Amino acid sequence: MSTFRRFLRLSVTGWRIFSQRGLPILSYGASFLRKPSQIVEVWPANGIPLGPRIAAFVHFDRGGAVRQDVLDHVAALKAAGFSVIFVTNSGRLRREALFALQSLCAGIIIRRNIGYDFGAMREVIEHLDLPRADTEMLLLVNDSVYGPLRPLDDILARMDFNQADVWGLTESWQRRYHLQSFFLAFGRTALTDPAFRNFWRKVRPVTSKWWVISRYEIGLTQAMVKAGLRVEAVWRYSDLVRRVPPLGGIQAEMEPEADAEAKAYPGMLDPMVKSRLTHRQYIRTASSKRTPLNPTSDLWRDLLESGFPFIKRELLQRNPGEVADIAEWREVVRQTGSTAAEWIERDLKRVMRNRAP
C-alpha cells in the first residue's frame, strides 16, 4: 500500500472516530455556554392547568407547520383524558397551527431547536415542575411517527403500572437495552423515584444527535433499570422476532403469488416478492446470530400486522436502514383499516427528495 493511500485511510478512520466521539464531547462541553432554557413563548401565559394524566408532545417543523396526523394524535390523547402540553422545537408556529392546537391542548411551549426531543422534554418537566402532587402518569410523545393508525385506548390500557413502572411501545437492544423514546409512559412510582429527577437534571441542550441518542434515549432506560424500576414494552422484541416464520413458511404463504409469477415469467421472480423474501431472510439471519434489529424499522410489517398504531416517518422518507420490503407500506397500512396512506403520501410529497414514495 502506498504512503498516500495509507495516510488517506488513517485520515478517514480518524475522522470517523472523532465525529462519533470527539464532536459529541465538544457539543456537550459547549452546552454549558448556552442558556439552559430555550423557551421563546408559553401559552397560556398565566399558567397551564393540568390534570393527573399529562402528555408532553414534542414537535418540529422548519416552517412552523403542524401535520394533520399530529393534530389527530393530539386529539386522541386529549380524548383519552390527558392534559396535552404541545412543545415545538420550531421556534415558531404558523397562525392556523396555533389556533388548531389551542382548542386541543392545555398548554403550548415554543422553543428553539437546541437539544432535540430530550431538551424539549426537560424544559416541559422543569417549567411545569413535574411531577406535581396529583400527577399519576406522564406520557412523553414525539412526531417522528405517522399515526395513530388505530385507536389508542387498547394500547394505553395495556400499560399497566402494576406490572411495570415505565412503559414504551417498543424496545431495542441496539447499543444497550432501551425503550424507544417516541412513546414513553411513566407511572407514579417512577415519577417519584429520585432517579427520574436526577436524570432530567443532567440533560443538557446539546446539538449532537449521537450524544442525545447514546446518553439520553438509551441513558434514560438504563437509569430507570439501575434504580430498580421495572421497564416494559407493549410490543416485546422477542415476541416480534418470533412472529417471523422460517423462509419455507414465508414461501408457502406467498406461494399463490410466486406461482403465478413463475408461470408467467419462467425463471424470474417479481422484485416485490423477492424483496419481501430477502428482508425476511435478513431478519432470520440476524435473529440466529443474536444481532439486534431496530423494531420500528426492520420489523415494521410485523408491528403493523400485530396492532401497532404507527409507522416511522424516517423509514418512509429516507429508509436509512435500507429495509428491502418497505415499498409495500401502502398495502400493509391499508390492511390495518386506516385511510392513512393518502395523507401520508401528501406529507411525503412535501418533504421527499430523489426518492419515490
GROMACS .gro file of C-alpha atoms in nm:
model
  357
    1MET     CA    1   0.000   0.000   0.000
    2SER     CA    2   0.136   0.342  -0.095
    3THR     CA    3   0.212   0.601   0.170
    4PHE     CA    4  -0.062   0.829   0.035
    5ARG     CA    5  -0.329   0.557   0.046
    6ARG     CA    6  -0.224   0.459   0.397
    7PHE     CA    7  -0.243   0.824   0.503
    8LEU     CA    8  -0.586   0.861   0.340
    9ARG     CA    9  -0.723   0.551   0.513
   10LEU     CA   10  -0.591   0.660   0.851
   11SER     CA   11  -0.737   1.007   0.795
   12VAL     CA   12  -1.082   0.866   0.715
   13THR     CA   13  -1.069   0.635   1.017
   14GLY     CA   14  -0.951   0.917   1.240
   15TRP     CA   15  -1.228   1.148   1.122
   16ARG     CA   16  -1.490   0.879   1.177
   17ILE     CA   17  -1.372   0.823   1.535
   18PHE     CA   18  -1.357   1.197   1.601
   19SER     CA   19  -1.704   1.260   1.456
   20GLN     CA   20  -1.855   0.978   1.662
   21ARG     CA   21  -1.671   1.050   1.986
   22GLY     CA   22  -1.486   1.381   1.982
   23LEU     CA   23  -1.755   1.605   1.830
   24PRO     CA   24  -2.029   1.485   2.071
   25ILE     CA   25  -1.799   1.556   2.368
   26LEU     CA   26  -1.726   1.905   2.232
   27SER     CA   27  -2.101   1.957   2.182
   28TYR     CA   28  -2.166   1.857   2.542
   29GLY     CA   29  -1.897   2.097   2.663
   30ALA     CA   30  -2.042   2.379   2.454
   31SER     CA   31  -2.385   2.322   2.610
   32PHE     CA   32  -2.257   2.484   2.933
   33LEU     CA   33  -2.205   2.808   2.739
   34ARG     CA   34  -2.572   2.817   2.635
   35LYS     CA   35  -2.872   2.931   2.830
   36PRO     CA   36  -3.031   2.628   2.998
   37SER     CA   37  -3.373   2.738   2.872
   38GLN     CA   38  -3.452   2.781   2.502
   39ILE     CA   39  -3.819   2.872   2.556
   40VAL     CA   40  -3.944   3.157   2.338
   41GLU     CA   41  -4.313   3.170   2.432
   42VAL     CA   42  -4.565   2.990   2.653
   43TRP     CA   43  -4.942   2.975   2.615
   44PRO     CA   44  -5.139   3.044   2.828
   45ALA     CA   45  -4.906   3.299   2.983
   46ASN     CA   46  -5.080   3.300   3.321
   47GLY     CA   47  -5.020   2.931   3.396
   48ILE     CA   48  -5.105   2.593   3.243
   49PRO     CA   49  -5.388   2.392   3.405
   50LEU     CA   50  -5.303   2.024   3.441
   51GLY     CA   51  -5.491   1.708   3.530
   52PRO     CA   52  -5.346   1.391   3.682
   53ARG     CA   53  -5.258   1.246   3.337
   54ILE     CA   54  -5.018   1.460   3.136
   55ALA     CA   55  -4.887   1.411   2.782
   56ALA     CA   56  -4.590   1.615   2.657
   57PHE     CA   57  -4.594   1.612   2.277
   58VAL     CA   58  -4.266   1.719   2.110
   59HIS     CA   59  -4.286   1.860   1.757
   60PHE     CA   60  -4.055   2.002   1.492
   61ASP     CA   61  -4.117   2.156   1.151
   62ARG     CA   62  -3.882   2.409   0.991
   63GLY     CA   63  -4.172   2.620   0.872
   64GLY     CA   64  -4.376   2.601   1.191
   65ALA     CA   65  -4.647   2.388   1.028
   66VAL     CA   66  -4.829   2.104   1.206
   67ARG     CA   67  -4.930   1.793   1.011
   68GLN     CA   68  -5.291   1.675   1.020
   69ASP     CA   69  -5.191   1.340   1.173
   70VAL     CA   70  -5.015   1.529   1.454
   71LEU     CA   71  -5.339   1.716   1.527
   72ASP     CA   72  -5.523   1.382   1.517
   73HIS     CA   73  -5.267   1.233   1.756
   74VAL     CA   74  -5.304   1.523   1.998
   75ALA     CA   75  -5.685   1.496   1.975
   76ALA     CA   76  -5.667   1.123   2.053
   77LEU     CA   77  -5.456   1.191   2.362
   78LYS     CA   78  -5.699   1.459   2.480
   79ALA     CA   79  -5.991   1.220   2.427
   80ALA     CA   80  -5.803   0.961   2.637
   81GLY     CA   81  -5.804   1.201   2.931
   82PHE     CA   82  -5.461   1.362   2.903
   83SER     CA   83  -5.373   1.725   2.959
   84VAL     CA   84  -5.163   1.773   2.645
   85ILE     CA   85  -4.863   2.006   2.652
   86PHE     CA   86  -4.750   2.072   2.296
   87VAL     CA   87  -4.385   2.173   2.283
   88THR     CA   88  -4.241   2.268   1.946
   89ASN     CA   89  -3.873   2.299   1.864
   90SER     CA   90  -3.957   2.504   1.554
   91GLY     CA   91  -3.904   2.841   1.722
   92ARG     CA   92  -4.247   2.949   1.596
   93LEU     CA   93  -4.587   2.815   1.490
   94ARG     CA   94  -4.798   2.919   1.195
   95ARG     CA   95  -5.112   3.106   1.297
   96GLU     CA   96  -5.350   2.835   1.172
   97ALA     CA   97  -5.149   2.567   1.354
   98LEU     CA   98  -5.153   2.766   1.677
   99PHE     CA   99  -5.531   2.817   1.659
  100ALA     CA  100  -5.590   2.446   1.592
  101LEU     CA  101  -5.368   2.343   1.883
  102GLN     CA  102  -5.523   2.588   2.130
  103SER     CA  103  -5.853   2.402   2.104
  104LEU     CA  104  -5.682   2.070   2.186
  105CYS     CA  105  -5.403   2.146   2.431
  106ALA     CA  106  -5.380   2.251   2.792
  107GLY     CA  107  -5.062   2.439   2.708
  108ILE     CA  108  -4.821   2.521   2.424
  109ILE     CA  109  -4.448   2.585   2.463
  110ILE     CA  110  -4.246   2.728   2.174
  111ARG     CA  111  -3.869   2.687   2.195
  112ARG     CA  112  -3.557   2.695   1.981
  113ASN     CA  113  -3.437   2.365   1.832
  114ILE     CA  114  -3.144   2.306   2.064
  115GLY     CA  115  -3.125   1.978   2.249
  116TYR     CA  116  -3.361   1.783   2.022
  117ASP     CA  117  -3.653   1.599   2.182
  118PHE     CA  118  -3.484   1.545   2.517
  119GLY     CA  119  -3.400   1.912   2.554
  120ALA     CA  120  -3.769   1.988   2.494
  121MET     CA  121  -3.886   1.721   2.738
  122ARG     CA  122  -3.653   1.851   3.008
  123GLU     CA  123  -3.790   2.202   2.966
  124VAL     CA  124  -4.150   2.080   2.996
  125ILE     CA  125  -4.068   1.889   3.314
  126GLU     CA  126  -3.881   2.184   3.465
  127HIS     CA  127  -4.123   2.455   3.353
  128LEU     CA  128  -4.425   2.268   3.490
  129ASP     CA  129  -4.235   2.133   3.794
  130LEU     CA  130  -4.334   1.774   3.721
  131PRO     CA  131  -4.439   1.557   3.883
  132ARG     CA  132  -4.692   1.755   4.085
  133ALA     CA  133  -4.863   1.614   4.392
  134ASP     CA  134  -5.157   1.486   4.187
  135THR     CA  135  -4.962   1.363   3.881
  136GLU     CA  136  -5.046   0.998   3.817
  137MET     CA  137  -4.895   0.949   3.472
  138LEU     CA  138  -4.660   1.134   3.239
  139LEU     CA  139  -4.655   1.040   2.872
  140LEU     CA  140  -4.367   1.160   2.651
  141VAL     CA  141  -4.454   1.155   2.280
  142ASN     CA  142  -4.300   1.295   1.962
  143ASP     CA  143  -4.394   1.343   1.598
  144SER     CA  144  -4.133   1.107   1.450
  145VAL     CA  145  -4.414   0.866   1.357
  146TYR     CA  146  -4.719   0.879   1.130
  147GLY     CA  147  -5.037   0.793   1.313
  148PRO     CA  148  -5.221   0.687   1.511
  149LEU     CA  149  -5.343   0.436   1.253
  150ARG     CA  150  -5.561   0.268   1.518
  151PRO     CA  151  -5.735   0.387   1.837
  152LEU     CA  152  -5.503   0.436   2.134
  153ASP     CA  153  -5.743   0.317   2.406
  154ASP     CA  154  -5.643  -0.050   2.397
  155ILE     CA  155  -5.273   0.034   2.389
  156LEU     CA  156  -5.298   0.270   2.686
  157ALA     CA  157  -5.497   0.007   2.875
  158ARG     CA  158  -5.212  -0.242   2.824
  159MET     CA  159  -4.973  -0.007   3.005
  160ASP     CA  160  -5.045  -0.147   3.348
  161PHE     CA  161  -4.837   0.027   3.616
  162ASN     CA  162  -4.896  -0.266   3.848
  163GLN     CA  163  -4.683  -0.468   3.608
  164ALA     CA  164  -4.415  -0.210   3.522
  165ASP     CA  165  -4.320   0.141   3.632
  166VAL     CA  166  -4.212   0.267   3.288
  167TRP     CA  167  -4.371   0.164   2.959
  168GLY     CA  168  -4.272   0.208   2.596
  169LEU     CA  169  -4.439   0.077   2.285
  170THR     CA  170  -4.122  -0.089   2.152
  171GLU     CA  171  -3.784  -0.187   2.291
  172SER     CA  172  -3.442  -0.202   2.127
  173TRP     CA  173  -3.127  -0.396   2.210
  174GLN     CA  174  -2.904  -0.190   1.977
  175ARG     CA  175  -2.604  -0.044   2.164
  176ARG     CA  176  -2.772  -0.111   2.501
  177TYR     CA  177  -3.121  -0.214   2.601
  178HIS     CA  178  -3.369   0.076   2.591
  179LEU     CA  179  -3.730   0.166   2.530
  180GLN     CA  180  -3.766   0.364   2.209
  181SER     CA  181  -3.848   0.721   2.303
  182PHE     CA  182  -4.132   0.818   2.066
  183PHE     CA  183  -4.394   0.699   2.318
  184LEU     CA  184  -4.290   0.660   2.683
  185ALA     CA  185  -4.519   0.640   2.986
  186PHE     CA  186  -4.412   0.692   3.349
  187GLY     CA  187  -4.633   0.589   3.639
  188ARG     CA  188  -4.638   0.738   3.987
  189THR     CA  189  -4.365   0.506   4.123
  190ALA     CA  190  -4.119   0.610   3.851
  191LEU     CA  191  -4.211   0.979   3.871
  192THR     CA  192  -4.145   0.996   4.245
  193ASP     CA  193  -3.821   0.797   4.234
  194PRO     CA  194  -3.509   1.017   4.277
  195ALA     CA  195  -3.365   0.860   3.960
  196PHE     CA  196  -3.628   1.036   3.749
  197ARG     CA  197  -3.539   1.388   3.862
  198ASN     CA  198  -3.167   1.309   3.869
  199PHE     CA  199  -3.176   1.200   3.505
  200TRP     CA  200  -3.358   1.508   3.375
  201ARG     CA  201  -3.141   1.742   3.583
  202LYS     CA  202  -2.838   1.619   3.385
  203VAL     CA  203  -2.992   1.664   3.038
  204ARG     CA  204  -2.809   1.945   2.860
  205PRO     CA  205  -2.905   2.149   2.546
  206VAL     CA  206  -2.653   1.966   2.325
  207THR     CA  207  -2.651   1.987   1.945
  208SER     CA  208  -2.511   1.636   1.888
  209LYS     CA  209  -2.773   1.381   1.788
  210TRP     CA  210  -2.527   1.100   1.871
  211TRP     CA  211  -2.500   1.231   2.227
  212VAL     CA  212  -2.877   1.261   2.263
  213ILE     CA  213  -2.934   0.903   2.146
  214SER     CA  214  -2.647   0.745   2.342
  215ARG     CA  215  -2.667   0.942   2.666
  216TYR     CA  216  -3.033   1.040   2.681
  217GLU     CA  217  -3.255   0.799   2.486
  218ILE     CA  218  -3.055   0.492   2.586
  219GLY     CA  219  -2.943   0.651   2.912
  220LEU     CA  220  -3.299   0.715   3.031
  221THR     CA  221  -3.397   0.347   3.026
  222GLN     CA  222  -3.065   0.246   3.176
  223ALA     CA  223  -3.107   0.499   3.458
  224MET     CA  224  -3.452   0.360   3.537
  225VAL     CA  225  -3.327   0.000   3.529
  226LYS     CA  226  -3.029   0.078   3.753
  227ALA     CA  227  -3.264   0.246   4.001
  228GLY     CA  228  -3.453  -0.084   4.031
  229LEU     CA  229  -3.760   0.035   3.841
  230ARG     CA  230  -3.948  -0.207   3.618
  231VAL     CA  231  -3.946  -0.120   3.248
  232GLU     CA  232  -4.153  -0.297   2.983
  233ALA     CA  233  -4.260  -0.266   2.619
  234VAL     CA  234  -4.609  -0.329   2.487
  235TRP     CA  235  -4.455  -0.493   2.180
  236ARG     CA  236  -4.168  -0.700   2.315
  237TYR     CA  237  -3.871  -0.756   2.087
  238SER     CA  238  -3.863  -1.133   2.136
  239ASP     CA  239  -4.233  -1.164   2.051
  240LEU     CA  240  -4.190  -0.968   1.729
  241VAL     CA  241  -3.894  -1.176   1.615
  242ARG     CA  242  -4.087  -1.497   1.684
  243ARG     CA  243  -4.364  -1.376   1.454
  244VAL     CA  244  -4.130  -1.405   1.153
  245PRO     CA  245  -4.170  -1.760   1.018
  246PRO     CA  246  -3.890  -1.968   0.864
  247LEU     CA  247  -3.830  -1.897   0.497
  248GLY     CA  248  -4.017  -2.211   0.399
  249GLY     CA  249  -4.323  -2.081   0.581
  250ILE     CA  250  -4.291  -1.741   0.414
  251GLN     CA  251  -4.262  -1.902   0.072
  252ALA     CA  252  -4.570  -2.115   0.140
  253GLU     CA  253  -4.760  -1.804   0.249
  254MET     CA  254  -4.664  -1.628  -0.074
  255GLU     CA  255  -4.695  -1.940  -0.292
  256PRO     CA  256  -5.001  -1.835  -0.498
  257GLU     CA  257  -4.838  -1.503  -0.581
  258ALA     CA  258  -4.499  -1.659  -0.653
  259ASP     CA  259  -4.651  -1.944  -0.858
  260ALA     CA  260  -4.840  -1.702  -1.079
  261GLU     CA  261  -4.522  -1.507  -1.143
  262ALA     CA  262  -4.323  -1.822  -1.213
  263LYS     CA  263  -4.575  -1.944  -1.470
  264ALA     CA  264  -4.595  -1.607  -1.642
  265TYR     CA  265  -4.221  -1.544  -1.639
  266PRO     CA  266  -4.026  -1.872  -1.615
  267GLY     CA  267  -3.701  -1.834  -1.424
  268MET     CA  268  -3.795  -1.494  -1.286
  269LEU     CA  269  -3.947  -1.371  -0.960
  270ASP     CA  270  -4.127  -1.042  -0.920
  271PRO     CA  271  -3.897  -0.786  -0.748
  272MET     CA  272  -4.162  -0.708  -0.483
  273VAL     CA  273  -4.190  -1.074  -0.388
  274LYS     CA  274  -3.814  -1.110  -0.396
  275SER     CA  275  -3.762  -0.804  -0.173
  276ARG     CA  276  -4.001  -0.945   0.087
  277LEU     CA  277  -3.817  -1.277   0.090
  278THR     CA  278  -3.482  -1.100   0.104
  279HIS     CA  279  -3.586  -0.895   0.404
  280ARG     CA  280  -3.732  -1.195   0.585
  281GLN     CA  281  -3.407  -1.380   0.531
  282TYR     CA  282  -3.220  -1.082   0.674
  283ILE     CA  283  -3.439  -1.089   0.988
  284ARG     CA  284  -3.400  -1.465   1.033
  285THR     CA  285  -3.022  -1.445   0.983
  286ALA     CA  286  -2.987  -1.159   1.232
  287SER     CA  287  -3.201  -1.348   1.484
  288SER     CA  288  -2.990  -1.663   1.450
  289LYS     CA  289  -2.676  -1.457   1.522
  290ARG     CA  290  -2.844  -1.261   1.804
  291THR     CA  291  -2.772  -0.941   1.613
  292PRO     CA  292  -3.015  -0.674   1.741
  293LEU     CA  293  -3.261  -0.524   1.494
  294ASN     CA  294  -3.444  -0.192   1.503
  295PRO     CA  295  -3.809  -0.288   1.567
  296THR     CA  296  -3.971   0.022   1.415
  297SER     CA  297  -3.761  -0.017   1.101
  298ASP     CA  298  -3.666  -0.381   1.041
  299LEU     CA  299  -3.984  -0.521   1.196
  300TRP     CA  300  -4.226  -0.254   1.068
  301ARG     CA  301  -4.453  -0.508   0.890
  302ASP     CA  302  -4.477  -0.737   1.192
  303LEU     CA  303  -4.559  -0.440   1.416
  304LEU     CA  304  -4.843  -0.318   1.194
  305GLU     CA  305  -4.984  -0.667   1.149
  306SER     CA  306  -4.989  -0.715   1.528
  307GLY     CA  307  -5.186  -0.397   1.602
  308PHE     CA  308  -4.914  -0.132   1.626
  309PRO     CA  309  -5.067   0.215   1.562
  310PHE     CA  310  -4.772   0.394   1.400
  311ILE     CA  311  -4.519   0.381   1.118
  312LYS     CA  312  -4.187   0.565   1.143
  313ARG     CA  313  -4.169   0.878   0.931
  314GLU     CA  314  -3.796   0.842   0.871
  315LEU     CA  315  -3.849   0.490   0.739
  316LEU     CA  316  -4.072   0.617   0.459
  317GLN     CA  317  -3.879   0.937   0.393
  318ARG     CA  318  -3.517   0.816   0.390
  319ASN     CA  319  -3.512   0.447   0.481
  320PRO     CA  320  -3.166   0.482   0.642
  321GLY     CA  321  -3.154   0.112   0.729
  322GLU     CA  322  -3.225   0.017   0.365
  323VAL     CA  323  -3.519  -0.204   0.460
  324ALA     CA  324  -3.579  -0.412   0.147
  325ASP     CA  325  -3.958  -0.452   0.156
  326ILE     CA  326  -4.074  -0.103   0.260
  327ALA     CA  327  -4.213  -0.033  -0.091
  328GLU     CA  328  -4.520  -0.233   0.019
  329TRP     CA  329  -4.604   0.008   0.301
  330ARG     CA  330  -4.929   0.130   0.140
  331GLU     CA  331  -5.079  -0.218   0.119
  332VAL     CA  332  -4.985  -0.302   0.478
  333VAL     CA  333  -5.120   0.030   0.610
  334ARG     CA  334  -5.449  -0.023   0.423
  335GLN     CA  335  -5.479  -0.369   0.577
  336THR     CA  336  -5.499  -0.203   0.919
  337GLY     CA  337  -5.830  -0.048   0.809
  338SER     CA  338  -5.681   0.301   0.816
  339THR     CA  339  -5.711   0.554   0.533
  340ALA     CA  340  -5.373   0.699   0.636
  341ALA     CA  341  -5.191   0.603   0.316
  342GLU     CA  342  -5.340   0.900   0.132
  343TRP     CA  343  -5.241   1.170   0.383
  344ILE     CA  344  -4.902   1.008   0.447
  345GLU     CA  345  -4.829   1.038   0.076
  346ARG     CA  346  -4.936   1.403   0.084
  347ASP     CA  347  -4.674   1.470   0.350
  348LEU     CA  348  -4.410   1.276   0.157
  349LYS     CA  349  -4.478   1.499  -0.145
  350ARG     CA  350  -4.383   1.792   0.072
  351VAL     CA  351  -4.055   1.660   0.213
  352MET     CA  352  -3.906   1.382  -0.001
  353ARG     CA  353  -3.617   1.430  -0.244
  354ASN     CA  354  -3.481   1.194  -0.509
  355ARG     CA  355  -3.693   0.905  -0.385
  356ALA     CA  356  -4.033   0.771  -0.489
  357PRO     CA  357  -4.294   0.708  -0.221
   0.00000   0.00000   0.00000
